[in-house]
C-alpha atoms as a PDB file:
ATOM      1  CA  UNK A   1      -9.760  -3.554  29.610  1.00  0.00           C
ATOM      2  CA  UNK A   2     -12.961  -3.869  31.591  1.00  0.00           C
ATOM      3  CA  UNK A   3     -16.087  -2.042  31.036  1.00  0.00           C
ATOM      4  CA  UNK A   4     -19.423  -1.266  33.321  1.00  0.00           C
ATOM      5  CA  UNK A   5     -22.715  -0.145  32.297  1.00  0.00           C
ATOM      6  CA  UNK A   6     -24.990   2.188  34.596  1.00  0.00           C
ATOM      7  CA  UNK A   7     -28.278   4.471  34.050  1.00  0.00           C
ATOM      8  CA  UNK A   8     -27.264   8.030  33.305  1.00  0.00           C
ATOM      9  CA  UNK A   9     -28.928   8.628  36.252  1.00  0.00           C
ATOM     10  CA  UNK A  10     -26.457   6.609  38.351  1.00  0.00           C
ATOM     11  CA  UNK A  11     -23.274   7.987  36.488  1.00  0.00           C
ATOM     12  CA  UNK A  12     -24.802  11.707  37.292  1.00  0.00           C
ATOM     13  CA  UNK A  13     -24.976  10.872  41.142  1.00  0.00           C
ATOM     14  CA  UNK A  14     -21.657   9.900  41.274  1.00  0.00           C
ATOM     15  CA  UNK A  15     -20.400  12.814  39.641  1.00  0.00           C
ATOM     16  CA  UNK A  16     -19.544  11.933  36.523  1.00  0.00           C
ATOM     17  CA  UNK A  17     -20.906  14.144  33.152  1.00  0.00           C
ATOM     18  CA  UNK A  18     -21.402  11.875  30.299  1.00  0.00           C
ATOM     19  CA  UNK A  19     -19.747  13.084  27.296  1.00  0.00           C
ATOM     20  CA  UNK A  20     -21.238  12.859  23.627  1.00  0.00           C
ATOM     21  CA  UNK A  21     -18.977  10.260  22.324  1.00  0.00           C
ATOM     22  CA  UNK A  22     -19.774   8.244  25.394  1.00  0.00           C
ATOM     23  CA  UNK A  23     -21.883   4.927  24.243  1.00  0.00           C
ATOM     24  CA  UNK A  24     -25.078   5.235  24.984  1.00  0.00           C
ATOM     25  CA  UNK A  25     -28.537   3.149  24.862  1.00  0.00           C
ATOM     26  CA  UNK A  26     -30.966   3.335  21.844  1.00  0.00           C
ATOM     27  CA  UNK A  27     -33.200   4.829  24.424  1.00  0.00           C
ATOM     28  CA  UNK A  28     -30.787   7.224  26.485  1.00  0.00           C
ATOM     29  CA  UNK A  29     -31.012   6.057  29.554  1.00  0.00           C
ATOM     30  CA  UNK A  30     -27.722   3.937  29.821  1.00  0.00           C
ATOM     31  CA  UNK A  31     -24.109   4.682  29.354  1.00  0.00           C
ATOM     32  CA  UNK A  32     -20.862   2.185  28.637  1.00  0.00           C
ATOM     33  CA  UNK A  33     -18.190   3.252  30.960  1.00  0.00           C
ATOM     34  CA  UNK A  34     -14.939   2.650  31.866  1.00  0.00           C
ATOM     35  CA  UNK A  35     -13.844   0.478  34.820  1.00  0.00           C
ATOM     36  CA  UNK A  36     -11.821   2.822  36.513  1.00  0.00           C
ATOM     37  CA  UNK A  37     -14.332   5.535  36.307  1.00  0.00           C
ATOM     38  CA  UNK A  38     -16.634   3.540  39.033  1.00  0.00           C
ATOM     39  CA  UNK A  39     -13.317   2.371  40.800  1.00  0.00           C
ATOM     40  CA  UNK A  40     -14.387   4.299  43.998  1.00  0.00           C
ATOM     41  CA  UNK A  41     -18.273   4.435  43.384  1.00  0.00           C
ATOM     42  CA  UNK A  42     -18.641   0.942  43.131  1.00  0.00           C
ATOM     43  CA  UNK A  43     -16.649  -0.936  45.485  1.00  0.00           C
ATOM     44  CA  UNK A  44     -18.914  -3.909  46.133  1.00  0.00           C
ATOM     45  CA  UNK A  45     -19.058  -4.201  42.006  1.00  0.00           C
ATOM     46  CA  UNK A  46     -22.660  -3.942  41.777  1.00  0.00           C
ATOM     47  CA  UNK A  47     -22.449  -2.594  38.638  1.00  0.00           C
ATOM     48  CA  UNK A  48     -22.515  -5.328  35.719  1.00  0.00           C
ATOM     49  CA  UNK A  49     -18.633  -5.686  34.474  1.00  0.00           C
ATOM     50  CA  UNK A  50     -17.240  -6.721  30.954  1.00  0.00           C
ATOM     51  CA  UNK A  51     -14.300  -7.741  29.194  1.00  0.00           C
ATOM     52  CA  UNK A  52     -14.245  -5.765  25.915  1.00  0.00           C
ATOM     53  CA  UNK A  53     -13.617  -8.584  24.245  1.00  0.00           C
ATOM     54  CA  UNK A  54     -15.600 -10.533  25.517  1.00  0.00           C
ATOM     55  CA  UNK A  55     -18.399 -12.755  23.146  1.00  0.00           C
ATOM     56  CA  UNK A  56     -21.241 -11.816  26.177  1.00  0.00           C
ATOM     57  CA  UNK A  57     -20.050  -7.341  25.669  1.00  0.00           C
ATOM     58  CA  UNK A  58     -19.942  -7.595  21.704  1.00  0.00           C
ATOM     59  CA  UNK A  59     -23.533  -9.743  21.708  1.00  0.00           C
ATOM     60  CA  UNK A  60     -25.039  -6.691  23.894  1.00  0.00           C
ATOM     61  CA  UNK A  61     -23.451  -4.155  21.911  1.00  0.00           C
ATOM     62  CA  UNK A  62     -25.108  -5.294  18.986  1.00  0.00           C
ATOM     63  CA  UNK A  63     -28.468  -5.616  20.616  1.00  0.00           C
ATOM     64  CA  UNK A  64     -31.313  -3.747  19.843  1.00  0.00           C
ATOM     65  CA  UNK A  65     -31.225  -2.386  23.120  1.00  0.00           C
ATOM     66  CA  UNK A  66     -27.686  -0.635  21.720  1.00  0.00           C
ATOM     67  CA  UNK A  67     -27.624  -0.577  18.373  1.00  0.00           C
ATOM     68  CA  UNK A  68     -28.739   2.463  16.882  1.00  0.00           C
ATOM     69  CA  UNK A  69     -30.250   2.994  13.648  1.00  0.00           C
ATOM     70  CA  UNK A  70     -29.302   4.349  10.268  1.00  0.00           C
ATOM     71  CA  UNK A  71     -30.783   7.799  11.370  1.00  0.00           C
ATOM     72  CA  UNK A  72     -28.397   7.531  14.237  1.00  0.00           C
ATOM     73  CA  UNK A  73     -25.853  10.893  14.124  1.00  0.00           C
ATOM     74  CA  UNK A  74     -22.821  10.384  15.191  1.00  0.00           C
ATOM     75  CA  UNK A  75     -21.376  12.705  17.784  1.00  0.00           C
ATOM     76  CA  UNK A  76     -18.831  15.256  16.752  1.00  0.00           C
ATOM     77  CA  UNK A  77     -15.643  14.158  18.648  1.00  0.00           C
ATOM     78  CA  UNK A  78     -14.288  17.878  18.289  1.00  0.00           C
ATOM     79  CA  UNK A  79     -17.338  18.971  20.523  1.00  0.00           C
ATOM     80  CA  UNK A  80     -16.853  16.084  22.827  1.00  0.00           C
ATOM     81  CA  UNK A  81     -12.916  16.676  23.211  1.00  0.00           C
ATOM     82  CA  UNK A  82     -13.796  20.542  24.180  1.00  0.00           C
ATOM     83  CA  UNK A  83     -16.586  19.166  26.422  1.00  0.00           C
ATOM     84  CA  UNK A  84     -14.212  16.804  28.172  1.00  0.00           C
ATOM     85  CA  UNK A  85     -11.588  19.668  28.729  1.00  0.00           C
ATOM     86  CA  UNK A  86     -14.313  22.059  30.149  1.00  0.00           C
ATOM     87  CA  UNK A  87     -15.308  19.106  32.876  1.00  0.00           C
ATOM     88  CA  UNK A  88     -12.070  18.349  33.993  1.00  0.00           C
ATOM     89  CA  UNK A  89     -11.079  22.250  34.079  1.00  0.00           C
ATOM     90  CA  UNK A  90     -14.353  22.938  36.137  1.00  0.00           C
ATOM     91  CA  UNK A  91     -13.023  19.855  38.232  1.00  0.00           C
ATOM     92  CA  UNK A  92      -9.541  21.154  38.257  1.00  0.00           C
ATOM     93  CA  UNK A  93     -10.607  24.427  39.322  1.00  0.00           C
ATOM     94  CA  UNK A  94     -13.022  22.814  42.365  1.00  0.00           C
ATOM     95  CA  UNK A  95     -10.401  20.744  43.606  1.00  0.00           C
ATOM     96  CA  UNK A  96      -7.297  22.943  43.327  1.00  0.00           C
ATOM     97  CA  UNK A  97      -6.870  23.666  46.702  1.00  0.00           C
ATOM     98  CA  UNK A  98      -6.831  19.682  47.991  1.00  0.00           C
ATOM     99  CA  UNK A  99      -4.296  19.210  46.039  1.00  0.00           C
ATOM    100  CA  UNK A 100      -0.419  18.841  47.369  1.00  0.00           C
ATOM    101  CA  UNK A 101       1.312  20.953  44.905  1.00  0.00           C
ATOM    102  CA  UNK A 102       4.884  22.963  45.734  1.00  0.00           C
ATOM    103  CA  UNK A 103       4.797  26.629  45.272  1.00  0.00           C
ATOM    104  CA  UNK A 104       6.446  26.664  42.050  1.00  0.00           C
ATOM    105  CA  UNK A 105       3.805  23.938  40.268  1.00  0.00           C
ATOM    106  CA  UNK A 106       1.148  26.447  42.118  1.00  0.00           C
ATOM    107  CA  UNK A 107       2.611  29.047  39.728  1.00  0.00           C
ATOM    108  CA  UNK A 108       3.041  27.011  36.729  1.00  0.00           C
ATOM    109  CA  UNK A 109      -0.949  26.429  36.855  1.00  0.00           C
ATOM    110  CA  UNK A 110      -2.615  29.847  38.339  1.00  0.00           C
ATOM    111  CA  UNK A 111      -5.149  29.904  36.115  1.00  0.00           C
ATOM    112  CA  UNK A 112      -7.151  27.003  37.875  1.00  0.00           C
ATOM    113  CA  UNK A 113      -6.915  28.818  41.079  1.00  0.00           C
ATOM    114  CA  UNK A 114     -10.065  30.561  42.524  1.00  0.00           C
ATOM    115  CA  UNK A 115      -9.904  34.209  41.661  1.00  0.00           C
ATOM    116  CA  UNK A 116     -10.822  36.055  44.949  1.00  0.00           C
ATOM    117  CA  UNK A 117     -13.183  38.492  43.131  1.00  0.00           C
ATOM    118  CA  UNK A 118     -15.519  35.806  43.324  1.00  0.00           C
ATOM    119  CA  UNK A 119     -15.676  35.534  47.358  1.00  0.00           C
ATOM    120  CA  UNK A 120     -16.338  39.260  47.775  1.00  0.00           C
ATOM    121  CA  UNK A 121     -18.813  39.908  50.240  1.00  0.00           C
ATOM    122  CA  UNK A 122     -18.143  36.087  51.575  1.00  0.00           C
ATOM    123  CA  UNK A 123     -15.952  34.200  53.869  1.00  0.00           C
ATOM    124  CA  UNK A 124     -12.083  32.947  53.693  1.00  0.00           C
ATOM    125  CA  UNK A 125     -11.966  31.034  56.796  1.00  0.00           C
ATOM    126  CA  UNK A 126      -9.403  28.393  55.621  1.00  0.00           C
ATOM    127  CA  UNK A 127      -5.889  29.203  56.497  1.00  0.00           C
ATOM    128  CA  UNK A 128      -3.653  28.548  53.408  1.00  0.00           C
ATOM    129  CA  UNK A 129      -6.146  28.802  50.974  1.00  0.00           C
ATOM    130  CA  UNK A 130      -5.119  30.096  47.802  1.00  0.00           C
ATOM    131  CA  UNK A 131      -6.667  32.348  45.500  1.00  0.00           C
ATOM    132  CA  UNK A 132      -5.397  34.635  42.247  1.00  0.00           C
ATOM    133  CA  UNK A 133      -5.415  38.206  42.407  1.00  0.00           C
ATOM    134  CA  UNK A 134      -4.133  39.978  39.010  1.00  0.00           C
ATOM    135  CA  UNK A 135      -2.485  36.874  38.060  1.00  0.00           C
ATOM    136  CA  UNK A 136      -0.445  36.600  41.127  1.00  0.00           C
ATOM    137  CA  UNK A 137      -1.258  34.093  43.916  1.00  0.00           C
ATOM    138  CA  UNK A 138      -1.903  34.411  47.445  1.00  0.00           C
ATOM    139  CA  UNK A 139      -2.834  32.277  50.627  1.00  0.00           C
ATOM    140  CA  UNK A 140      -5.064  33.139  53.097  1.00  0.00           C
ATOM    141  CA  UNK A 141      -3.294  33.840  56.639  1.00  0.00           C
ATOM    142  CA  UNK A 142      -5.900  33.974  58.923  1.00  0.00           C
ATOM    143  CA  UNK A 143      -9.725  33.344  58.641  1.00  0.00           C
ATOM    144  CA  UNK A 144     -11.265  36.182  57.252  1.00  0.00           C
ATOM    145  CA  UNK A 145     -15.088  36.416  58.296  1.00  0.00           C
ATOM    146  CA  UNK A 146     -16.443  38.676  55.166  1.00  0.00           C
ATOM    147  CA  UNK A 147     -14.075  39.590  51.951  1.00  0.00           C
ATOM    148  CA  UNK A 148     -14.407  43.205  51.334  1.00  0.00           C
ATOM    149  CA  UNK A 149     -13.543  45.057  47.477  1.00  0.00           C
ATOM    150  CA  UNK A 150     -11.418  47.259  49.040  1.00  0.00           C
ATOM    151  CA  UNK A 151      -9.158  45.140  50.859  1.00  0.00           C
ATOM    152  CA  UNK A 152      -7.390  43.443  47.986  1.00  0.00           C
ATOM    153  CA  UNK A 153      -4.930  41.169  48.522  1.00  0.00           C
ATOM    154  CA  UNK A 154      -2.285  43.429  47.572  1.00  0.00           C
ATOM    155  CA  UNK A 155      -2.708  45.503  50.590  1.00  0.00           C
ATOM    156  CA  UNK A 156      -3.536  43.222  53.182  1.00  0.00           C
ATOM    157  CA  UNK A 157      -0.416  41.517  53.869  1.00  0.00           C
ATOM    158  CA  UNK A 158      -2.337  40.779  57.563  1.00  0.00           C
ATOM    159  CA  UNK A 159      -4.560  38.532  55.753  1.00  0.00           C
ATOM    160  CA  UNK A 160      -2.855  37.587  52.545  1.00  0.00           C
ATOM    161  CA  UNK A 161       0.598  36.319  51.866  1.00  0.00           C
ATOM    162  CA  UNK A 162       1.830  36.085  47.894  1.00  0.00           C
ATOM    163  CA  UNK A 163       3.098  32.393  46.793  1.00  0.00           C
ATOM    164  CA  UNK A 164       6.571  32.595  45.351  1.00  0.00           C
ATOM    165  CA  UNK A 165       6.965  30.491  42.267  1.00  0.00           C
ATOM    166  CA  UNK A 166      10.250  29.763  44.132  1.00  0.00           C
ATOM    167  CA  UNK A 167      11.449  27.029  46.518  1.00  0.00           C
ATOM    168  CA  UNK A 168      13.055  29.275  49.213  1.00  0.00           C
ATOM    169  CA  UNK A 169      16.206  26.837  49.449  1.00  0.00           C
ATOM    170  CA  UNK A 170      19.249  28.310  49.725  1.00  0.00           C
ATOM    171  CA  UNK A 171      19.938  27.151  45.803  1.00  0.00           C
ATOM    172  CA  UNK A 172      16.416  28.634  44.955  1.00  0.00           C
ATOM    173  CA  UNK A 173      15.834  31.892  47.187  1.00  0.00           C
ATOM    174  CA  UNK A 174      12.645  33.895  46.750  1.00  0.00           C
ATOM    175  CA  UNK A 175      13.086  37.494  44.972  1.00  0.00           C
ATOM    176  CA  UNK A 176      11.562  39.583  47.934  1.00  0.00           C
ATOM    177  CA  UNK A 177       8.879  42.175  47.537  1.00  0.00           C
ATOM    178  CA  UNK A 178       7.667  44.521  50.268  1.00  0.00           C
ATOM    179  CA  UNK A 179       4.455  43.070  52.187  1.00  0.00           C
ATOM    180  CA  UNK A 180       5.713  39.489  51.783  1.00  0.00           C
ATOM    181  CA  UNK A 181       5.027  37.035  54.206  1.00  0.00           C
ATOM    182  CA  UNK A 182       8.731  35.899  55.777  1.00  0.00           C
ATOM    183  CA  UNK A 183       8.753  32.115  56.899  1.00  0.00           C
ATOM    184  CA  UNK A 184      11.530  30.842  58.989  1.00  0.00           C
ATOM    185  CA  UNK A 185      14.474  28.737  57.527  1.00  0.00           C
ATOM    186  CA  UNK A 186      12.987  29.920  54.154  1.00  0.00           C
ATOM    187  CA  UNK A 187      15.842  31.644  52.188  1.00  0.00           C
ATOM    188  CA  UNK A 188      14.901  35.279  50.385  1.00  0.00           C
ATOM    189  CA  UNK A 189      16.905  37.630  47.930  1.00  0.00           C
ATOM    190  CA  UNK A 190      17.326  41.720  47.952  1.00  0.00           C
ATOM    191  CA  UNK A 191      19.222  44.071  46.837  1.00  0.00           C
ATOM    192  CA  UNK A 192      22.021  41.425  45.716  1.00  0.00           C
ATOM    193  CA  UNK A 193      21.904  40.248  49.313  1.00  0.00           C
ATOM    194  CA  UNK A 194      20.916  36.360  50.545  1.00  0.00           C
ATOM    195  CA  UNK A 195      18.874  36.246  53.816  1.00  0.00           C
ATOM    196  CA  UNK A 196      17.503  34.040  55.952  1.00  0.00           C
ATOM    197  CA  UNK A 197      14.152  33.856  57.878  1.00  0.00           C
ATOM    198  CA  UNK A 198      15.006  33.331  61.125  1.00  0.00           C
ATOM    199  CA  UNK A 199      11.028  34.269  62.881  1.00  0.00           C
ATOM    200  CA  UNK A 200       7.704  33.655  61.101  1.00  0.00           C
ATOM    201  CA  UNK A 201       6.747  36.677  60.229  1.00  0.00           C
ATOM    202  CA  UNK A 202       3.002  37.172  61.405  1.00  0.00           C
ATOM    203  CA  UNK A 203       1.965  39.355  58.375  1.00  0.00           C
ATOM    204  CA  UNK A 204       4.430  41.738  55.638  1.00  0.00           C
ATOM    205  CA  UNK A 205       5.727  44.448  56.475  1.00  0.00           C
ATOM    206  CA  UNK A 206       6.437  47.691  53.940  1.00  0.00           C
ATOM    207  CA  UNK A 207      10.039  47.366  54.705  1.00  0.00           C
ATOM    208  CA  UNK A 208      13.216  45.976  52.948  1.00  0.00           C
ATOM    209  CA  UNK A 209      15.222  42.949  54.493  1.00  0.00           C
ATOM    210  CA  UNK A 210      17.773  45.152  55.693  1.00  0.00           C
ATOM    211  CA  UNK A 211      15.247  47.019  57.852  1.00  0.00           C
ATOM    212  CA  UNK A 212      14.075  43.695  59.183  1.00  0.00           C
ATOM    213  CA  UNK A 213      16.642  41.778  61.164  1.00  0.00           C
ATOM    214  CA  UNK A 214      14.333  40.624  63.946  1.00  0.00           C
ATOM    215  CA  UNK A 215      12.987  38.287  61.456  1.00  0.00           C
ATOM    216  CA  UNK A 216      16.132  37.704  59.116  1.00  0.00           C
ATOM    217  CA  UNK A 217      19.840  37.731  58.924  1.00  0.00           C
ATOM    218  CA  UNK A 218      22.072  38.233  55.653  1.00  0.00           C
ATOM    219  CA  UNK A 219      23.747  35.163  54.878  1.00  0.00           C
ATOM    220  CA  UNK A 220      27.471  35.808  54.228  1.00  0.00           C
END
């Protein structure tokens, strides 16, 4: 196990909060951090390295420069666990979207997902984006230039299409609802009926599967 050292300064610029239980200079302005925390910050290893059990780490540790005094308070560990989890959730949360996850893991973790009362009166532009709306999850169809109150997600199957928590395999078909988005080759349940996309459906419709056979057939 390796460790670096940086300025707080430096750990800050590359995006990484410094948590209270991180070891830290008598005088605050350095930090002990983990190699792999740097791993793609530091590439040229400019930063000074160390062994943890190394004599030359150990001898600095117990420098002046490091050592704190007897009037020293140690950090409570409780606060810096709940700190930790509310970085990597506000992480989570900023990243969500980058991240490859099927349609059923989108489900199983919702709650990190943007909720699209925050870009009223902005822009959606990026098709396939995906925000929550009253705990369900949509993706954005087509750029949309301003997000208006009114036009919820719900409503607007033009612009938004809901994210089944199912696969849409023949095995795993997803339970249709009216104003869903139908995909082609994606496999869809109604009524005690198995269907089949067949088209990509440009937007939903308000219309059952059986009204719909331009863009699906039953499966027999």
């Amino acid at each position: 196990m390796r460790f670096v050292i940086c300025t707080i300064n430096q750990a800050k610029a590359h995006g990484i909060e410094i948590i209270p239980t991180m070891r830290q200079s008598v005088d605050r302005t350095q930090v002990v951090l983990h190699d792999e925390c740097v791993r793609y910050t530091d590439e040229f290893n400019v930063l000074p390295r160390y062994e943890h059990n190394s004599r030359e780490f150990s001898e600095l540790m117990n420098s002046e420069e490091w050592m704190h005094g007897e009037d020293y308070e140690q950090p409570n560990e409780d606060f810096a666990k709940v700190r930790a989890m509310q970085i990597l959730t506000a992480r989570t949360t900023a990243d969500i979207n980058k991240m490859k996850l099927s349609n059923k893991e989108k489900n199983d973790v919702k709650e990190f997902y943007p909720n699209w009362e925050d870009f009223i009166g902005k822009s959606l532009n990026e098709v396939g984006f995906t925000v929550n709306h009253k705990d369900k999850l949509y993706e954005i169809l087509q750029p949309i230039p301003v997000v208006l109150e009114h036009q919820t997600p719900d409503i607007v199957p033009a612009n938004y299409g809901i994210v089944s928590e199912h696969d849409g395999t023949k095995d795993d078909p997803i339970p249709y609802e009216r104003m869903m988005i139908i995909r082609k080759d994606k496999y869809y349940t109604q009524n005690g009926k198995l269907y089949v996309g067949i088209l990509d459906a440009p937007n939903g419709y308000d219309a059952d599967l059986d009204m719909l056979q331009t863009l699906v057939k039953e499966v027999k």
